[in-house]
Amino acid sequence: MKKLVVIASVVSLLVWFSVAPVRAAEDIKIGAAFALSGSIAVYGEGFKKCVDLAVEEINAKGGIKGKKIEIVYEDNKSNPKDCVTAVRKLITVDKVPVIFGPAGSSNFMAAAPVAQESKVVMLSAQGTAEKLTQAGKYIFRIIPSNSKQGQRLAKMAFDMGYRKLPVMYINNDWGLDLKDGFVTSFKKMGGVVTDIIPFDEKKTDYRTELLRANRGNPKAIVNLTYINEGAVQFKQAYEMGVKTQWLCGSAARAPKMVELAGKAAEGIMGTYPSVVQDTKAYQAFKAAYKKKYGDDKIPIFGDYNYDLVYLTARAIEKGGYTAEGIRKAMPAASKGYKGVTGDKTFDKDRGMQKADIGIWIVKNGKIEDYKK
Amino acid sequence: MDSLPYYLQTVLNGVLAGCIYALFAMGLTLIYGVLNFVNFAHGELIMWGAYFLFLAISEPFALPLYAAIPVALVITALLGAAMDFAVFRPLRQANRLTLLIAAIGLSFFLRNAAQLFWGAEVQTYGFEIRQGYQWFGLYLTPQQLAIIVISVICIIGVYLLFFKSRMGKSMRALADNLDLARISGIHTERTILSAWVISSLLAGVGGILLALDTNLNPEMGVTNLIKAFAATLIGGVGNIWGALAGGIIIGLAENIAVLFISPGYKDAVAFVIMVLILLVRPYVVIGERRD
């Protein structure tokens, strides 16, 4: 009897082992270490919606060579430590060859070396920090980097006639990087930066920072901020009677920020890696989004995440479902590929070759492209 | 000549931040005094208090603010009592470490529960933003005025309750010596329950004020609780007046510091003060000297 049990368990184990890999091969699993809780979960939820939309579309058209795509979501809890844990779990437990990395440059850069060492491809749809892809050749991004945006912001401030202004920035890799890009370019043009004020994430009270920035009533203040922080700051500045032209970066350009800050957000301007929205592809994306979720407010960077799925699917189709294959196929898959966010061709640093930086403005409670 | 209002506004900002910290710290210190452990789930009471109001003023209830606030506070107090009943009461005889771990666990549970119901997105009560009143170059919004006035009312209320009422006497007796209090015929469970209710009410009031002044998100409690914790340490754990003083000290120090050093170190200021006080006057925390 005992023998029988042993044999039975050995056989069942063998069967399980031989069946398991086959079952795994049925679907194409892609990891996504997204911020589903924590301070920037406000971004993560929007990304997920757009990724799900793209996956649904691809699968409805027969998937990749007949195989369905399945996204394995892992919550990165919005902090670098748990980003590493999430990416490590996707690699070791779920054994995915390709991962959509965490948002927030600091978070992404904490996890990038893990993917690189494990030889797993990791991509960013919204990381703009200069050094983002430095970890190695398995790391890609499909959004233009900060230096280009910093230059554009400086030019915009200068063109609007501002020569002296203070700079506030969120104290993380993204903010620091964009601040450096802006300050260097602005000084080169002959502008003067009167004060540099870093602030921490997740605070509820920025009054004194704002007071300091507004000292001497500058005509404009550069504020490189996020959605929640920006909403609190603009509201508090409004209550304090601060009258200035706010100049922001890409991360504040979100309907949610305007919703939270209300009329305090009116007139705020900023730069962002622009996406030409009157293309057929973009309108189709917008319509599909509206059909699935009922509103046409595309979440911030949602369009990039949507492109990320399609681009990855192209690379898998070309290079096969292995990390090495995807990595090698990536440049060719991207070459000349036009996603909803434009040309996605990679440069030699695995970032974007082309960068359109646009200017946004809040007008009547809506974010619009600024036209002179 | 912008400098006098400039500094006065900073002091005002400090007092505002300090009032919020003090409200949180008083609740924290109350539970510490009576039950002798740090309730790390206090931050979640703060957050739930704010969200209960959000629930009450939005559809389908859509209560007006004056009706919604009492409702929200009552539910917050019930939540505090439920926390005690479900988690801390069965652990009444456990050691402090167990209680601490249980509180941390509860904190995660309640935060994630809020995330499940309302999502991790930031919410707002949606009241119209208004420019503050201006007095002598100082700006103060109605919400901020409310923060200061209500904080003062809460402090006086807690004072009266603690030092002038029978219930307060029992609480202080319990804080002094649990066994002795029990032998003297004090109804300990009832006293502990009222400590929870008061602590939850303070948390609810603080959370609602904070959310009225800023926004709501599931992390709003935990980020401010750390400062409140530092405030209780500065003021002496278990000491109501100390919590108030500690809160105001931290609020003022970090806001004034922002003018002179890089605001990136704003948080460090609070904790440097805390460490210094621990080093210089450790008896304040240990509570050996009672003067």
CSV table of C-alpha atoms in Angstrom, one decimal, chain A residues 36-39 41-42 45 171 196-200 202-209 211-212 215-216 228 231-232 235-236 238-243 256 259-264, chain B residues 2-3 6-7 9-10 13 16-17 115 119-124 128-132 139 141 144 210 212-215 219 223-224 227 255 258-264 266-267:
chain,number,residue,atom,x,y,z
A,36,LEU,CA,-1.5,49.9,-7.6
A,37,SER,CA,-1.3,51.2,-4.1
A,38,GLY,CA,0.7,53.9,-2.3
A,39,SER,CA,1.4,57.5,-3.2
A,41,ALA,CA,-1.3,54.7,-7.4
A,42,VAL,CA,-3.3,57.6,-9.0
A,45,GLU,CA,-4.7,52.8,-12.0
A,171,ASN,CA,12.7,65.9,-4.4
A,196,ILE,CA,15.8,76.7,-5.6
A,197,ILE,CA,13.3,75.0,-3.4
A,198,PRO,CA,13.0,71.2,-3.2
A,199,PHE,CA,10.0,69.8,-1.5
A,200,ASP,CA,9.1,66.3,-0.3
A,202,LYS,CA,3.1,63.2,-0.1
A,203,LYS,CA,3.0,66.2,2.2
A,204,THR,CA,-0.3,67.9,3.1
A,205,ASP,CA,1.2,71.3,3.9
A,206,TYR,CA,3.4,73.3,1.5
A,207,ARG,CA,2.4,76.8,2.7
A,208,THR,CA,5.8,77.9,3.8
A,209,GLU,CA,7.6,76.5,0.8
A,211,LEU,CA,5.6,81.6,0.8
A,212,ARG,CA,9.4,81.3,0.3
A,215,ARG,CA,9.0,86.1,-1.8
A,216,GLY,CA,9.3,89.4,-3.7
A,228,ASN,CA,-1.4,65.3,-5.7
A,231,ALA,CA,-3.2,70.0,-6.4
A,232,VAL,CA,-2.4,70.8,-2.8
A,235,LYS,CA,-4.8,75.4,-3.8
A,236,GLN,CA,-2.8,76.6,-0.9
A,238,TYR,CA,-4.5,80.5,-4.3
A,239,GLU,CA,-5.7,80.7,-0.7
A,240,MET,CA,-2.5,82.7,0.2
A,241,GLY,CA,-3.2,85.1,-2.6
A,242,VAL,CA,-0.2,84.1,-4.6
A,243,LYS,CA,-0.5,85.7,-8.1
A,256,LYS,CA,-7.1,64.8,-12.0
A,259,GLU,CA,-10.2,68.4,-10.8
A,260,LEU,CA,-8.5,68.5,-7.4
A,261,ALA,CA,-7.2,72.1,-7.6
A,262,GLY,CA,-10.3,73.5,-9.2
A,263,LYS,CA,-10.1,77.1,-10.2
A,264,ALA,CA,-6.7,77.4,-8.5
B,2,ASP,CA,7.4,92.4,3.0
B,3,SER,CA,9.5,90.9,5.7
B,6,TYR,CA,6.4,87.2,5.6
B,7,TYR,CA,7.7,85.9,9.0
B,9,GLN,CA,2.7,84.2,8.0
B,10,THR,CA,5.4,81.5,8.5
B,13,ASN,CA,1.6,78.3,9.0
B,16,LEU,CA,-1.7,75.6,11.8
B,17,ALA,CA,0.5,72.5,11.1
B,115,GLN,CA,-8.2,51.7,-0.8
B,119,GLY,CA,-9.4,53.6,-4.6
B,120,ALA,CA,-6.0,54.9,-4.1
B,121,GLU,CA,-6.8,58.1,-5.9
B,122,VAL,CA,-6.9,61.4,-4.2
B,123,GLN,CA,-10.4,62.6,-3.5
B,124,THR,CA,-11.7,66.0,-2.5
B,128,GLU,CA,-15.1,75.7,-3.7
B,129,ILE,CA,-11.7,77.1,-3.2
B,130,ARG,CA,-11.7,80.6,-1.8
B,131,GLN,CA,-9.0,83.1,-1.2
B,132,GLY,CA,-8.2,83.6,2.4
B,139,TYR,CA,-3.8,85.2,4.8
B,141,THR,CA,-8.9,80.8,5.1
B,144,GLN,CA,-7.7,77.4,8.7
B,210,LEU,CA,-7.0,68.2,7.5
B,212,LEU,CA,-11.1,70.2,4.5
B,213,ASP,CA,-7.9,72.1,4.3
B,214,THR,CA,-6.2,69.8,1.8
B,215,ASN,CA,-7.5,66.5,0.2
B,219,GLU,CA,-2.1,57.6,3.2
B,223,THR,CA,2.2,60.4,6.9
B,224,ASN,CA,1.1,62.8,9.6
B,227,LYS,CA,5.0,63.7,13.2
B,255,ASN,CA,8.0,75.8,9.0
B,258,VAL,CA,12.0,76.1,5.6
B,259,LEU,CA,12.8,79.8,5.3
B,260,PHE,CA,16.5,79.3,6.1
B,261,ILE,CA,17.5,75.8,5.0
B,262,SER,CA,16.7,73.8,2.0
B,263,PRO,CA,13.0,72.7,2.4
B,264,GLY,CA,14.2,69.2,1.3
B,266,LYS,CA,11.9,69.9,6.4
B,267,ASP,CA,11.2,66.5,8.0
